[in-house]
Tab-separated table of C-alpha atoms in Angstrom:
chain	number	residue	atom	x	y	z
A	1	GLU	CA	121.339	33.223	-4.406
A	2	GLU	CA	119.941	36.232	-6.294
A	3	GLU	CA	117.126	36.527	-3.728
A	4	ALA	CA	119.666	36.352	-0.890
A	5	ALA	CA	121.801	39.042	-2.529
A	6	SER	CA	118.721	41.197	-3.056
A	7	SER	CA	117.715	40.797	0.573
A	8	SER	CA	121.256	41.640	1.665
A	9	ASP	CA	121.245	44.806	-0.467
A	10	ALA	CA	117.860	45.840	0.925
A	11	ALA	CA	119.094	45.270	4.469
A	12	SER	CA	122.212	47.331	3.777
A	13	GLU	CA	120.109	50.175	2.388
A	14	ALA	CA	117.810	50.021	5.414
A	15	ASP	CA	120.816	50.122	7.764
A	16	ALA	CA	122.236	53.094	5.852
A	17	GLU	CA	118.924	54.944	6.056
A	18	ALA	CA	118.661	54.215	9.786
A	19	GLU	CA	122.201	55.488	10.346
A	20	GLU	CA	121.422	58.600	8.266
A	21	GLY	CA	118.309	59.274	10.349
A	22	GLU	CA	120.296	59.125	13.590
A	23	ARG	CA	122.770	61.787	12.468
A	24	SER	CA	121.987	65.466	12.921
A	25	LEU	CA	121.465	67.679	9.906
A	26	GLU	CA	124.806	69.386	10.571
A	27	GLN	CA	126.561	66.005	10.594
A	28	ARG	CA	124.913	64.940	7.340
A	29	VAL	CA	125.885	68.211	5.670
A	30	ALA	CA	129.467	68.052	6.976
A	31	ALA	CA	129.867	64.500	5.652
A	32	LEU	CA	129.074	65.708	2.123
A	33	LEU	CA	131.260	68.817	2.072
A	34	PRO	CA	134.927	68.907	1.050
A	35	PRO	CA	137.486	69.925	3.710
A	36	PHE	CA	137.568	73.665	4.356
A	37	SER	CA	139.696	75.876	6.572
A	38	TYR	CA	139.188	79.586	7.100
A	39	LYS	CA	142.049	81.915	6.212
A	40	ARG	CA	142.131	84.861	8.588
A	41	THR	CA	144.101	88.024	8.067
A	42	GLU	CA	146.228	89.302	10.923
A	43	ALA	CA	143.786	92.189	11.369
A	44	GLU	CA	140.837	89.770	11.646
A	45	VAL	CA	142.645	87.565	14.177
A	46	GLU	CA	143.547	90.600	16.263
A	47	ALA	CA	139.965	91.924	16.105
A	48	MET	CA	138.561	88.552	17.183
A	49	GLU	CA	140.936	88.372	20.148
A	50	ASN	CA	140.035	91.925	21.155
A	51	LEU	CA	136.337	91.077	20.922
A	52	LYS	CA	136.798	87.957	23.074
A	53	PHE	CA	138.689	90.045	25.644
A	54	GLU	CA	135.949	92.684	25.645
A	55	LEU	CA	133.279	90.014	26.223
A	56	GLY	CA	135.288	88.447	29.067
A	57	ALA	CA	133.363	85.752	30.938
A	58	GLU	CA	130.391	86.241	28.611
A	59	TYR	CA	132.320	84.683	25.731
A	60	ASP	CA	131.218	81.091	25.179
A	61	PRO	CA	133.009	79.280	22.323
A	62	LYS	CA	130.189	76.728	22.197
A	63	ALA	CA	127.671	79.456	21.372
A	64	VAL	CA	129.984	81.778	19.446
A	65	SER	CA	132.221	80.334	16.763
A	66	GLU	CA	135.068	82.299	15.207
A	67	GLN	CA	132.915	82.810	12.119
A	68	THR	CA	130.194	84.274	14.341
A	69	LEU	CA	132.720	86.704	15.797
A	70	ILE	CA	133.717	87.757	12.288
A	71	ARG	CA	130.087	88.262	11.230
A	72	PHE	CA	129.338	90.559	14.159
A	73	LEU	CA	132.594	92.452	13.595
A	74	ARG	CA	131.750	92.962	9.924
A	75	ALA	CA	128.237	94.076	10.812
A	76	ARG	CA	129.741	96.869	12.915
A	77	ASP	CA	132.683	97.701	10.629
A	78	PHE	CA	135.131	96.080	13.083
A	79	ASP	CA	134.288	98.575	15.830
A	80	ILE	CA	134.998	96.462	18.929
A	81	ASP	CA	132.694	98.401	21.249
A	82	LYS	CA	129.734	98.252	18.840
A	83	ALA	CA	130.369	94.619	17.928
A	84	SER	CA	130.596	93.556	21.583
A	85	ALA	CA	127.357	95.393	22.426
A	86	MET	CA	125.589	93.686	19.536
A	87	LEU	CA	127.022	90.278	20.448
A	88	ARG	CA	126.054	90.670	24.119
A	89	SER	CA	122.507	91.452	23.040
A	90	TYR	CA	122.548	88.353	20.813
A	91	LEU	CA	123.798	86.088	23.620
A	92	THR	CA	121.118	87.360	26.009
A	93	TRP	CA	118.458	86.763	23.355
A	94	ARG	CA	119.887	83.334	22.474
A	95	ASN	CA	119.720	82.206	26.098
A	96	GLU	CA	116.081	83.270	26.287
A	97	ALA	CA	114.748	82.337	22.838
A	98	LYS	CA	116.937	79.226	22.383
A	99	PRO	CA	116.639	79.298	18.562
A	100	HIS	CA	119.013	76.325	18.237
A	101	GLU	CA	116.585	74.137	20.201
A	102	VAL	CA	113.403	74.719	18.162
A	103	THR	CA	112.288	71.443	16.573
A	104	LYS	CA	110.068	70.736	13.592
A	105	ALA	CA	107.534	69.117	15.897
A	106	GLU	CA	106.967	72.501	17.569
A	107	VAL	CA	106.170	74.268	14.280
A	108	VAL	CA	104.875	71.421	12.120
A	109	GLN	CA	101.529	73.162	11.418
A	110	TYR	CA	103.401	76.018	9.725
A	111	VAL	CA	105.757	73.636	7.922
A	112	GLU	CA	102.761	71.775	6.480
A	113	ARG	CA	101.087	75.041	5.472
A	114	ARG	CA	104.286	75.727	3.517
A	115	VAL	CA	104.614	79.419	4.169
A	116	CYS	CA	108.356	78.880	3.763
A	117	LEU	CA	110.291	76.310	1.786
A	118	LEU	CA	114.012	75.616	1.670
A	119	HIS	CA	114.931	74.723	-1.901
A	120	LYS	CA	118.494	74.061	-3.037
A	121	TYR	CA	121.183	76.707	-3.658
A	122	ASP	CA	121.810	79.686	-5.912
A	123	ARG	CA	124.839	80.049	-8.198
A	124	ASP	CA	126.956	81.399	-5.332
A	125	GLY	CA	126.108	78.506	-3.025
A	126	HIS	CA	123.570	80.321	-0.847
A	127	PRO	CA	120.736	78.058	0.389
A	128	CYS	CA	117.440	79.503	-0.819
A	129	ILE	CA	114.380	80.159	1.335
A	130	ILE	CA	111.176	80.636	-0.652
A	131	ILE	CA	108.402	82.504	1.158
A	132	PHE	CA	104.908	81.894	-0.211
A	133	ALA	CA	103.140	84.959	1.176
A	134	GLY	CA	99.748	83.748	-0.037
A	135	ASN	CA	99.968	80.712	2.271
A	136	HIS	CA	100.253	82.757	5.453
A	137	ASP	CA	97.161	83.012	7.648
A	138	PRO	CA	97.527	85.806	10.228
A	139	TYR	CA	94.207	84.846	11.825
A	140	SER	CA	95.240	81.357	12.911
A	141	ARG	CA	98.649	82.020	14.397
A	142	THR	CA	100.141	83.331	17.601
A	143	ILE	CA	103.146	85.651	17.432
A	144	GLU	CA	105.078	83.327	19.771
A	145	ASP	CA	104.527	80.250	17.567
A	146	MET	CA	105.179	82.166	14.354
A	147	LEU	CA	108.459	83.488	15.734
A	148	LYS	CA	109.465	79.929	16.601
A	149	TYR	CA	108.726	78.997	13.002
A	150	ILE	CA	110.888	81.867	11.725
A	151	LEU	CA	113.737	80.706	13.976
A	152	TYR	CA	113.323	77.129	12.742
A	153	VAL	CA	113.476	78.333	9.134
A	154	VAL	CA	116.587	80.468	9.643
A	155	GLU	CA	118.440	77.961	11.822
A	156	THR	CA	117.808	75.167	9.303
A	157	ALA	CA	119.076	77.341	6.455
A	158	VAL	CA	122.212	78.074	8.482
A	159	LYS	CA	122.794	74.350	9.062
A	160	VAL	CA	122.919	73.600	5.322
A	161	MET	CA	125.226	76.505	4.440
A	162	LYS	CA	128.455	75.775	2.624
A	163	PRO	CA	131.534	77.091	4.454
A	164	SER	CA	132.928	80.281	2.950
A	165	GLU	CA	135.149	83.166	3.982
A	166	THR	CA	132.486	85.766	3.199
A	167	GLU	CA	129.350	84.116	1.786
A	168	GLU	CA	127.820	82.080	4.611
A	169	LYS	CA	124.464	83.614	3.796
A	170	PHE	CA	121.037	82.556	2.569
A	171	ALA	CA	118.973	83.945	-0.290
A	172	ILE	CA	115.239	84.612	-0.136
A	173	ILE	CA	112.625	84.480	-2.893
A	174	PHE	CA	109.516	86.278	-1.645
A	175	ASP	CA	106.628	85.042	-3.804
A	176	TYR	CA	103.446	87.132	-3.655
A	177	GLU	CA	101.337	84.843	-5.858
A	178	ASN	CA	97.739	84.667	-4.493
A	179	PHE	CA	98.643	87.216	-1.823
A	180	SER	CA	95.924	89.482	-0.449
A	181	LYS	CA	96.729	92.253	2.003
A	182	SER	CA	93.433	91.660	3.839
A	183	LYS	CA	93.828	87.858	4.003
A	184	ASN	CA	97.587	87.430	4.328
A	185	GLY	CA	99.071	90.763	5.445
A	186	ASP	CA	100.709	90.666	8.875
A	187	TRP	CA	102.525	93.810	10.049
A	188	ASP	CA	103.342	92.405	13.504
A	189	ILE	CA	105.148	89.363	12.143
A	190	THR	CA	106.872	91.454	9.468
A	191	LYS	CA	108.321	93.755	12.128
A	192	GLU	CA	109.369	90.857	14.357
A	193	ALA	CA	111.032	88.977	11.480
A	194	ILE	CA	112.994	92.069	10.463
A	195	ASN	CA	114.067	92.659	14.068
A	196	VAL	CA	115.279	89.076	14.501
A	197	LEU	CA	117.201	88.939	11.217
A	198	GLN	CA	118.860	92.334	11.574
A	199	ASN	CA	119.818	92.136	15.239
A	200	TYR	CA	120.576	88.460	15.766
A	201	TYR	CA	121.610	87.122	12.350
A	202	PRO	CA	123.906	89.835	10.948
A	203	GLU	CA	125.703	89.139	7.665
A	204	ARG	CA	123.386	86.184	6.971
A	205	LEU	CA	121.197	87.659	4.228
A	206	ALA	CA	122.570	87.642	0.683
A	207	TYR	CA	119.503	89.191	-0.989
A	208	VAL	CA	115.706	89.098	-1.220
A	209	CYS	CA	113.975	88.767	-4.593
A	210	LEU	CA	110.326	89.860	-4.677
A	211	VAL	CA	108.330	88.114	-7.417
A	212	ASN	CA	104.697	87.913	-8.555
A	213	TYR	CA	103.987	91.024	-6.516
A	214	PRO	CA	100.789	93.100	-6.889
A	215	TRP	CA	100.949	96.663	-8.188
A	216	ALA	CA	100.103	97.965	-4.702
A	217	LEU	CA	103.297	96.517	-3.199
A	218	GLY	CA	105.059	99.796	-3.886
A	219	ALA	CA	103.000	101.464	-1.155
A	220	VAL	CA	103.713	98.587	1.250
A	221	TRP	CA	107.438	98.887	0.518
A	222	GLN	CA	107.387	102.545	1.542
A	223	VAL	CA	106.080	101.441	4.950
A	224	VAL	CA	108.539	98.582	5.399
A	225	LYS	CA	111.693	100.218	4.041
A	226	PRO	CA	112.237	102.549	7.052
A	227	TRP	CA	112.282	99.483	9.319
A	228	LEU	CA	115.302	98.130	7.450
A	229	ASP	CA	118.953	98.955	7.880
A	230	PRO	CA	120.064	100.850	4.722
A	231	ASN	CA	122.470	98.031	3.812
A	232	THR	CA	119.646	95.491	4.124
A	233	ALA	CA	117.275	97.614	2.023
A	234	LYS	CA	119.860	97.583	-0.795
A	235	LYS	CA	119.611	93.785	-0.902
A	236	VAL	CA	115.914	93.834	-1.869
A	237	LYS	CA	115.313	93.241	-5.579
A	238	PHE	CA	111.972	93.706	-7.354
A	239	LEU	CA	111.781	91.243	-10.269
A	240	ASN	CA	108.902	91.788	-12.687
A	241	ASP	CA	109.805	88.576	-14.522
A	242	THR	CA	110.545	85.387	-12.579
A	243	LYS	CA	112.844	84.185	-15.381
A	244	LYS	CA	115.328	86.817	-14.228
A	245	LEU	CA	115.971	84.441	-11.332
A	246	LEU	CA	117.938	82.310	-13.808
A	247	GLU	CA	120.668	84.939	-13.571
A	248	LEU	CA	121.021	83.960	-9.912
A	249	PHE	CA	120.177	80.233	-10.076
A	250	GLU	CA	121.114	77.349	-12.298
A	251	ALA	CA	117.976	75.983	-13.964
A	252	ARG	CA	118.356	72.608	-12.224
A	253	ASN	CA	118.174	74.338	-8.818
A	254	LEU	CA	115.257	76.647	-9.601
A	255	LEU	CA	111.618	75.541	-9.468
A	256	GLU	CA	109.770	75.148	-12.757
A	257	LYS	CA	107.272	77.878	-11.825
A	258	TYR	CA	110.157	80.377	-11.878
A	259	GLY	CA	111.561	79.228	-15.229
A	260	GLY	CA	113.872	76.527	-13.904
A	261	SER	CA	113.757	72.751	-14.324
A	262	SER	CA	113.640	71.637	-10.674
A	263	VAL	CA	110.563	69.627	-9.719
A	264	LEU	CA	109.355	70.026	-6.151
A	265	SER	CA	109.528	66.627	-4.439
A	266	THR	CA	109.810	67.700	-0.795
A	267	PRO	CA	107.101	65.988	1.317
A	268	LYS	CA	104.447	68.331	2.675
A	269	ASP	CA	105.582	67.805	6.267
A	270	CYS	CA	109.210	68.712	5.480
A	271	PHE	CA	110.816	72.137	5.236
A	272	GLY	CA	113.124	71.247	2.349
A	273	GLU	CA	116.537	70.388	3.763
A	274	ASP	CA	116.279	67.203	1.685
A	275	SER	CA	116.680	69.282	-1.489
A	276	CYS	CA	119.905	70.821	-0.177
A	277	LEU	CA	121.296	67.426	0.808
A	278	GLU	CA	120.436	66.213	-2.691
A	279	VAL	CA	122.536	68.992	-4.245
A	280	LEU	CA	125.438	68.342	-1.871
A	281	ARG	CA	125.360	64.619	-2.692
A	282	GLU	CA	125.434	65.369	-6.417
A	283	GLU	CA	128.362	67.742	-5.955
A	284	ALA	CA	130.217	65.243	-3.741
A	285	GLU	CA	129.698	62.434	-6.265
A	286	GLY	CA	130.732	64.707	-9.116
A	287	GLY	CA	133.891	65.703	-7.260
A	288	ALA	CA	134.669	62.058	-6.487
A	289	SER	CA	134.179	61.131	-10.152
A	290	SER	CA	136.491	63.934	-11.272
A	291	THR	CA	139.154	62.850	-8.773
A	292	SER	CA	138.990	59.186	-9.740
A	293	SER	CA	139.099	59.933	-13.466
A	294	ALA	CA	142.061	62.277	-12.974
């Protein structure tokens, strides 16, 4: 009987894993999050309606959610003309680049090289992208493939975001350990990444923390800074001690190498969404426990 029960449990677990694998990442994230509804002010609702009217036939609710409308409006200080121009440019780009359709299979060589890693959330609930600059090889990439990888990274981070009125953003830790300007520097990709993030993902970046950087980075920053929107440049933080990251992250969600207690368990061929799902499961179980005990 015990063997039968054990076999039944194993079968149930296998069925659950199979069902989990069939669901999209967005569906898995949504299943773990508590109910959430956005509260719009009258001014925001009016601005969204005006923006939809300005876009006319170009407005596609499947491609542009209400939260997307709000992000583009905020990025242009609720100037309808400027927001509509920016959104039109985004829609044209989206139809051509199709960022939402990039799969891991298309960029797996970069995933395995681990130039970028998605690892849990900061204290404000922003998913965190860690960029290991020393793992980038500019001599074995094409700009087209690298841009696809950047889109895969950003789109995956967006999929694991927690709903919020104002903070549907991701954080970035830019780690320069083992970085060499001659071996890893890549101006072309830097420019393209900045262009994509600023023009097509407005109001998505919470901040960038630069860590383990060489003394010469100051000169590099003077080159890069003019490429950034002034508001974006203000979000860049130079941290001379990685333990300062504990002000932004709980220890359990920060890797050990940065002074936290999180152990990296993400398989080499995965980007790291598993770590975010792990956090969401823990929070969901904790919330369920609190509710049941109350």
